Coordinates of C-alpha atoms in Angstrom, one line a residue:
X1 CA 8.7 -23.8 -80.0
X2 CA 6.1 -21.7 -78.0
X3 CA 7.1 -18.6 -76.8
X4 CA 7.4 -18.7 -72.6
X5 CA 6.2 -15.6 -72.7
X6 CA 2.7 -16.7 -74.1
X7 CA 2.4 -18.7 -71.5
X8 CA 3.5 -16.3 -68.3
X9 CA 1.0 -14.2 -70.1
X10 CA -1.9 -17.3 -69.8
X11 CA -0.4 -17.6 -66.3
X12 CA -1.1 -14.4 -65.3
X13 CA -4.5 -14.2 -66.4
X14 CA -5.5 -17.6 -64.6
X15 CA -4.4 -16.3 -61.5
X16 CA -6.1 -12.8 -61.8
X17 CA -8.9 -13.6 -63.7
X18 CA -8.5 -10.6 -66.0
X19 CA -6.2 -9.1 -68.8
X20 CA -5.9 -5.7 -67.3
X21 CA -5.0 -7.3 -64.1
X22 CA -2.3 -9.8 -65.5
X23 CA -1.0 -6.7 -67.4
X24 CA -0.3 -4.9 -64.2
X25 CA 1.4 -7.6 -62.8
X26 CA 3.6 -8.3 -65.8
X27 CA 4.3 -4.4 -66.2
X28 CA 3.1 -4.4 -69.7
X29 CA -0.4 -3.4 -72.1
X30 CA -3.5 -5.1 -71.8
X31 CA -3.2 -5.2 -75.8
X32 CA 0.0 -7.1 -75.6
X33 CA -1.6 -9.6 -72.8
X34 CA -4.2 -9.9 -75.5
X35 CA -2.1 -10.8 -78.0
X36 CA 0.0 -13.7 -76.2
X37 CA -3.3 -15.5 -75.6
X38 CA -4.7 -15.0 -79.1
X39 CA -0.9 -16.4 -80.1
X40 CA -0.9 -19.3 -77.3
X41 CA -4.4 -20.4 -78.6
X42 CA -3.3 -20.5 -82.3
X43 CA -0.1 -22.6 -81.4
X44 CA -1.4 -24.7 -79.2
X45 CA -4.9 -25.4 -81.2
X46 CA -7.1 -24.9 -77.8
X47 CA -9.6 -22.3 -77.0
X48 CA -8.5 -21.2 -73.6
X49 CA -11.0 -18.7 -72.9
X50 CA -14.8 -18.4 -73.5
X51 CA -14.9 -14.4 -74.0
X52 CA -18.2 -12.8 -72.7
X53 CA -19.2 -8.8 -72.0
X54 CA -17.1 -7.6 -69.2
X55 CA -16.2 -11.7 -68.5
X56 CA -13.1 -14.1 -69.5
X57 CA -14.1 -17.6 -68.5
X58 CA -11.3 -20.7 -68.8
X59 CA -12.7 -23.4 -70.8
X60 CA -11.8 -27.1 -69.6
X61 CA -9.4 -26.9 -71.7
X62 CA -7.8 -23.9 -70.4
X63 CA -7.9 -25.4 -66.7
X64 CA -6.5 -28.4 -67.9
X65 CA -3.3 -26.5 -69.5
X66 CA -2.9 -24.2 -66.3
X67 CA -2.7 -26.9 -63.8
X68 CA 0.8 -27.8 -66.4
X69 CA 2.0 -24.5 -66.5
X70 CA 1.2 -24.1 -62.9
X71 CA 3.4 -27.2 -62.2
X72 CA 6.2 -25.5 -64.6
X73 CA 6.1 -22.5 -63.0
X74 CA 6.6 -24.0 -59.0
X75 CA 9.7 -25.6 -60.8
X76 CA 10.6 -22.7 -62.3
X77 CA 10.3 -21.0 -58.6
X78 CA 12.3 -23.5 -57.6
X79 CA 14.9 -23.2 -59.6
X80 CA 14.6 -19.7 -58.8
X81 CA 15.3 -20.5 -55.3
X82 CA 18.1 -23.0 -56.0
X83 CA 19.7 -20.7 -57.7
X84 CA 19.5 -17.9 -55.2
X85 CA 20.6 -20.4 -52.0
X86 CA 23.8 -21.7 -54.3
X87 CA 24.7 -18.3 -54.5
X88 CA 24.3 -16.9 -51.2
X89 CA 26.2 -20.0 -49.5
X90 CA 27.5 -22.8 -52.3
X91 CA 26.3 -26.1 -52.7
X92 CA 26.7 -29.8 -51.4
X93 CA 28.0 -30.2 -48.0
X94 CA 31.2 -28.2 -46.2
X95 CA 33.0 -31.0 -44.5
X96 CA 34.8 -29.6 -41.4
X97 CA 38.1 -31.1 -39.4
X98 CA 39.2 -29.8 -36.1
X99 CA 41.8 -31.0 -33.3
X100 CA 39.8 -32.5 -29.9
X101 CA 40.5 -29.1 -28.1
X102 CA 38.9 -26.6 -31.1
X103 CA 36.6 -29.1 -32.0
X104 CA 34.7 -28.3 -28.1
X105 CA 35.5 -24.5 -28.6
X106 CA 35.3 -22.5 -31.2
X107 CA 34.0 -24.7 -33.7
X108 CA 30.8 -25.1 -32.2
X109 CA 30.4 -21.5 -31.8
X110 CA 31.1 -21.3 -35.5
X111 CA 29.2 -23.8 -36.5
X112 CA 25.8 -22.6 -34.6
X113 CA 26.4 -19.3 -36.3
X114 CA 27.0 -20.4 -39.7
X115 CA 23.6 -23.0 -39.5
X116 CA 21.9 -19.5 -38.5
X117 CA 23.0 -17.9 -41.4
X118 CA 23.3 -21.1 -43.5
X119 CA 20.5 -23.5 -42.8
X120 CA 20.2 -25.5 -45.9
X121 CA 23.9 -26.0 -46.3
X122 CA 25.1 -29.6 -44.7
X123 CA 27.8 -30.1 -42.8
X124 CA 30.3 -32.7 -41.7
X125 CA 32.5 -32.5 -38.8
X126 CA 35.3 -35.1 -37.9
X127 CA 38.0 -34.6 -35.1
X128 CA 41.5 -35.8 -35.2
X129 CA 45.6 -35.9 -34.4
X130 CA 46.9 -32.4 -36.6
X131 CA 49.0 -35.0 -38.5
X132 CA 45.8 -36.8 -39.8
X133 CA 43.6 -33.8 -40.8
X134 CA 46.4 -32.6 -42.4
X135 CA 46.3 -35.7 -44.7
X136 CA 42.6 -35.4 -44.7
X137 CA 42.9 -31.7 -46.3
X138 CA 46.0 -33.0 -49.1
X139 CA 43.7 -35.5 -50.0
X140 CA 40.6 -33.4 -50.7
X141 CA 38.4 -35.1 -48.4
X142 CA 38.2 -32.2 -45.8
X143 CA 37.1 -28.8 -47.1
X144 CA 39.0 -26.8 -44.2
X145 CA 40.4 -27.7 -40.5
X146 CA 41.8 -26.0 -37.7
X147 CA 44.8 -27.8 -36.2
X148 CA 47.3 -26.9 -33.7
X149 CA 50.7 -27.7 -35.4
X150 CA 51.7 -27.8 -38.8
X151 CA 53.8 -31.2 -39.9
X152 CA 55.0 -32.1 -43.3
X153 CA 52.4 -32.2 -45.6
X154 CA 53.0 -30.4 -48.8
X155 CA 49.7 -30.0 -50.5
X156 CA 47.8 -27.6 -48.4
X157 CA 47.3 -23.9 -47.7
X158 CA 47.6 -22.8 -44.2
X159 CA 46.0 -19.2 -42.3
X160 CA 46.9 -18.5 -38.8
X161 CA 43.5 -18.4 -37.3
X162 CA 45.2 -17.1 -33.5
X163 CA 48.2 -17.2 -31.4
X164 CA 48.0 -17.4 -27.7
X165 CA 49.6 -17.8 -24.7
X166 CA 47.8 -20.9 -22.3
X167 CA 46.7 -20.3 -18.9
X168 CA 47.0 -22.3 -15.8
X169 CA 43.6 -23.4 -14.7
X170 CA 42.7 -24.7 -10.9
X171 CA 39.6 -24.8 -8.6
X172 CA 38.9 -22.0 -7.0
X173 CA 39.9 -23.5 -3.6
X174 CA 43.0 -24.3 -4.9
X175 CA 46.4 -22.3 -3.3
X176 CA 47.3 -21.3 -6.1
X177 CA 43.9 -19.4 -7.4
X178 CA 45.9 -17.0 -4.6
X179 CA 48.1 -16.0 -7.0
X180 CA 47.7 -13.0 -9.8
X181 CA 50.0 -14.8 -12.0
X182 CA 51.3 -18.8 -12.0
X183 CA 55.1 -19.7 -12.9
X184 CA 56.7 -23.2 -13.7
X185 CA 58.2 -23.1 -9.8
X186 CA 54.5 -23.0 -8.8
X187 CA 53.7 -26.5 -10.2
X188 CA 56.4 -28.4 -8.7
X189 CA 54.7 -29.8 -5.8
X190 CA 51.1 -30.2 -7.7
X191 CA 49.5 -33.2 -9.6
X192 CA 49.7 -32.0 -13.0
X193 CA 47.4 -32.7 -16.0
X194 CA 48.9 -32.7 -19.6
X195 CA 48.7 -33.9 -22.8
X196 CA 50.3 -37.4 -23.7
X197 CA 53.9 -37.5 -24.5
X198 CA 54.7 -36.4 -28.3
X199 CA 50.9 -34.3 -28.8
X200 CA 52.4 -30.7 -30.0
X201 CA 50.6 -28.7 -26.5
X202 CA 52.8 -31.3 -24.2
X203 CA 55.9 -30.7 -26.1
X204 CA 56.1 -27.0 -25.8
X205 CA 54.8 -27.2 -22.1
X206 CA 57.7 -29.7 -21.6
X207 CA 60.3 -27.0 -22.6
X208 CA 58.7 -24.3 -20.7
X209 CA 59.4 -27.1 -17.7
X210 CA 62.7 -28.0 -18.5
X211 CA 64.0 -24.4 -19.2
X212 CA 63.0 -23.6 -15.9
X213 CA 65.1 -26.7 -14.0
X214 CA 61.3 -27.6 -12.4
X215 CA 60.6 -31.6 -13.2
X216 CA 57.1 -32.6 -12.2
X217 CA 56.7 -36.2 -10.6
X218 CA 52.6 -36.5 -9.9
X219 CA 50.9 -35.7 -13.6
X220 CA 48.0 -37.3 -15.6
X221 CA 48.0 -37.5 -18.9
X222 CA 45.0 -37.6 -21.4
X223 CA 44.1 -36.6 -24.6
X224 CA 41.0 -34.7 -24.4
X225 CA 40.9 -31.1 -23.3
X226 CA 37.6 -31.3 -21.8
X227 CA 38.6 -34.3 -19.9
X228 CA 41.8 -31.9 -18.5
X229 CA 39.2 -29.8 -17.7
X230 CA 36.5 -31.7 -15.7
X231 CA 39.4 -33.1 -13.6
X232 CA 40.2 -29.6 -12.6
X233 CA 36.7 -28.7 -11.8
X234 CA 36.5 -32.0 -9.4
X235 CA 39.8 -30.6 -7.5
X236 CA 41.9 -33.1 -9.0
X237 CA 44.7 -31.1 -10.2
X238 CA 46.3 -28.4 -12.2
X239 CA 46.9 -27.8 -16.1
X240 CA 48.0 -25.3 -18.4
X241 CA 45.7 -24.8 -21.6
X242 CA 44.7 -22.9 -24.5
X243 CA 42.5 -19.7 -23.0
X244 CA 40.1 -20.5 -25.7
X245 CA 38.3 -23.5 -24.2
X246 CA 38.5 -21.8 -20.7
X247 CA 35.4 -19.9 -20.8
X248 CA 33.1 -23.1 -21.1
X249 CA 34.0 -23.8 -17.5
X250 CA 34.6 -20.8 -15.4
X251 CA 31.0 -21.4 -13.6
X252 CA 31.8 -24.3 -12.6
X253 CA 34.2 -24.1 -10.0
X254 CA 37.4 -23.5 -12.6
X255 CA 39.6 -20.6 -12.3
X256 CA 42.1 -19.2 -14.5
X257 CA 45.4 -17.7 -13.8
X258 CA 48.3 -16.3 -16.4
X259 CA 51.1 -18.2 -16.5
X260 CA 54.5 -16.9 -17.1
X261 CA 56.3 -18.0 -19.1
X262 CA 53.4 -19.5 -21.0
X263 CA 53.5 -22.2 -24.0
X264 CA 52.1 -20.9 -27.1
X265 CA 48.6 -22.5 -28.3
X266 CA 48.3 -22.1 -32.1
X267 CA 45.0 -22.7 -34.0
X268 CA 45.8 -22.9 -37.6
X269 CA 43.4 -23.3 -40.6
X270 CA 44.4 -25.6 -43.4
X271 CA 42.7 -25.8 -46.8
X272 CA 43.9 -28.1 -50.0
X273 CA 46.6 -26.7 -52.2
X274 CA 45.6 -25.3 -55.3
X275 CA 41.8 -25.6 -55.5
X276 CA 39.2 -22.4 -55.1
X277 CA 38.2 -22.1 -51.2
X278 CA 34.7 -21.5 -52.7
X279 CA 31.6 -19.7 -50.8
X280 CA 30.8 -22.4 -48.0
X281 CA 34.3 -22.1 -46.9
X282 CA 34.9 -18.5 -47.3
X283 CA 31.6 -17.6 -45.2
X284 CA 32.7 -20.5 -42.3
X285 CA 36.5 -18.4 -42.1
X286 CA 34.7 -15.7 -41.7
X287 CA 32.6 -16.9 -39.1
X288 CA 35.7 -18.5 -37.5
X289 CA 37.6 -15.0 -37.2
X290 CA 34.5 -13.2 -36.0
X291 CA 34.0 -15.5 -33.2
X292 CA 38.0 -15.2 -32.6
X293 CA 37.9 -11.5 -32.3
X294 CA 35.2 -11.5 -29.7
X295 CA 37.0 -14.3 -27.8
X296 CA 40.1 -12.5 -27.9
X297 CA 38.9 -9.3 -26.4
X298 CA 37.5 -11.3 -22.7
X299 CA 41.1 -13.1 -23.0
X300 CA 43.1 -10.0 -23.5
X301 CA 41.1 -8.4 -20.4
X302 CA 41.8 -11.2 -18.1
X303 CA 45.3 -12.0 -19.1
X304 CA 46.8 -9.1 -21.2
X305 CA 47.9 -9.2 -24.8
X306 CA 49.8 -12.6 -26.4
X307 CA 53.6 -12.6 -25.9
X308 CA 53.5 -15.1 -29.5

C-alpha cells in the first residue's frame, strides 16, 4: 500500500507549485519532499512532474491524480471536522421533555443558548404530564426532562434543578397589587385561577388553602401556565405560580406579589437509570443551571430567598 505521506507530499506541491514551498508547509526538507514524489511516481508507474531549470510542471497525468487526492483530502477534512464537532458537543440528536409550565420558561432560554453554542446538534422537544415524561426517560426515548413532581418510576436518575416558593400574580389595577405581600385570607373573595384538580401545583396550593380554613368558590381551572397567565393580564383574575415563568409577562400589565405562606414549585431533572449522560446532555444541564442562577438572582431581589 502507498504511503499517505507520498501523497500529502504530491499534495502539497500541487497546491504550491514548488518543493521548497510544500516543504515549508509540511515542516520538513525539500530533500525529503523530493523523495516522496520520486517514491509516489515509482509506485504508482506515472510521471507526475515534467522537471525543467528553476520549473516543476504537472503532467496530465499528475492533474489527473490530484483532482483524486484533492477529493480524498476534502474527505479527510471532513472527517477532521466530524471528528472535532462529535467531540465538542456528541452526536445524533438530544431529545428534550419538559412539563407545559418549564417548557414556556426556561427551556427556551436554554435551548436558544445551547443552538448558540451547539448549532449542528438537533434537537427534539416534546411537552407532557410529569407522570409521562417520567416514562418517557425509563424507557430511553427522552435523553433528559425537567418535571415538577417525581412519581413512581424506578429507572431514572433525578437532579434538583431549583426550589421555589410561587408568587401571586394580578393586574396592576387589581386591589390587591396594593399589597407588599398576598396571604390565603386575601383570595377568598377573588376569582381564582389554578391548575386542574390532581396536577401536582393544584395539590400543594390546595393545602396551603385548606390549612388556612379559606375555601375559594369563583376559580378557573386550566392546564397551561401561559393560559393562567394571559387571563391575568386581561383582568380576569388571580393565581399563584412558579416565579420562573413570571418575568415573560411583567410588561404587560401583570404584577407580582409574595405570597405567604407560598406552595413550593419544584423543577426537577430526570435522566435514565444506568446509562452515561453523555456530552449533549451534560452541556444542556449546564446551560439549564446557568440560566437558573441568573433567574434566581431577579427572583430573590423581588421576593427574598426560598423558604423550600
Amino acid at each position: 500500500m502507498i504511503k499517505l505521506s507520498y501523497f500529502e507530499a504530491f499534495h502539497a506541491v500541487m497546491r504550491t507549485g514548488s518543493m521548497t514551498a510544500a516543504a515549508r508547509i509540511l515542516h520538513t526538507s525539500q530533500p525529503n519532499v523530493s523523495r516522496s514524489i520520486s517514491r509516489l511516481e515509482k509506485e504508482t508507474g506515472l510521471t507526475l512532474f515534467e522537471r525543467m531549470p528553476g520549473k516543476l510542471l504537472p503532467t496530465a497525468d499528475g492533474r489527473a491524480l490530484f483532482e483524486e487526492v484533492q477529493r480524498s483530502f476534502i474527505g479527510l477534512q471532513r472527517l477532521t471536522e466530524s471528528a472535532g464537532r462529535i467531540r465538542r458537543s456528541g452526536s445524533g440528536i438530544l431529545r428534550l421533555g419538559a412539563v407545559q409550565t418549564l417548557s414556556l420558561s426556561i427551556v427556551p432560554r436554554a435551548v436558544k443558548r445551547f443552538t448558540d453554542r451547539y448549532p449542528e446538534v438537533k434537537l427534539s422537544i416534546q411537552t407532557a404530564h410529569s407522570s409521562q415524561l417520567s416514562r418517557w426517560v425509563s424507557e430511553h426515548t427522552c435523553d433528559v426532562a425537567i418535571i415538577s413532581s417525581l412519581g413512581v418510576e424506578e429507572n431514572i436518575e433525578s437532579e434538583l434543578l431549583y426550589a421555589a416558593d410561587g408568587v401571586c400574580i394580578m393586574h396592576a389595577s387589581h386591589r390587591l397589587a396594593e399589597k407588599d405581600v398576598v396571604s390565603p385570607q386575601d383570595l377568598a373573595d377573588e376569582r381564582f385561577i389554578t391548575f386542574p384538580r390532581g396536577d401536582p401545583p393544584r395539590v400543594l396550593m390546595d393545602r396551603v388553602l385548606l390549612d388556612a380554613n379559606v375555601d375559594l368558590t369563583q376559580t378557573i381551572e386550566t392546564s397551561y401556565s401561559a393560559i393562567t397567565c394571559s387571563l391575568v393580564m386581561q383582568g380576569v383574575g388571580v393565581a399563584v405560580v412558579n416565579p420562573h415563568i413570571v418575568r415573560d409577562y411583567l410588561h404587560g400589565g401583570v404584577v407580582a406579589r409574595k405570597f405567604i405562606p407560598a406552595p413550593p414549585h419544584n423543577a426537577i431533572m430526570i435522566f435514565p437509570k444506568g446509562k452515561p449522560r453523555g456530552r449533549q446532555v451534560e452541556s444542556f444541564v449546564d446551560i439549564l443551571k446557568e440560566i437558573v442562577v441568573e433567574e434566581k438572582a431577579d427572583i430573590v431581589a423581588l421576593f427574598g430567598e426560598p423558604k423550600n
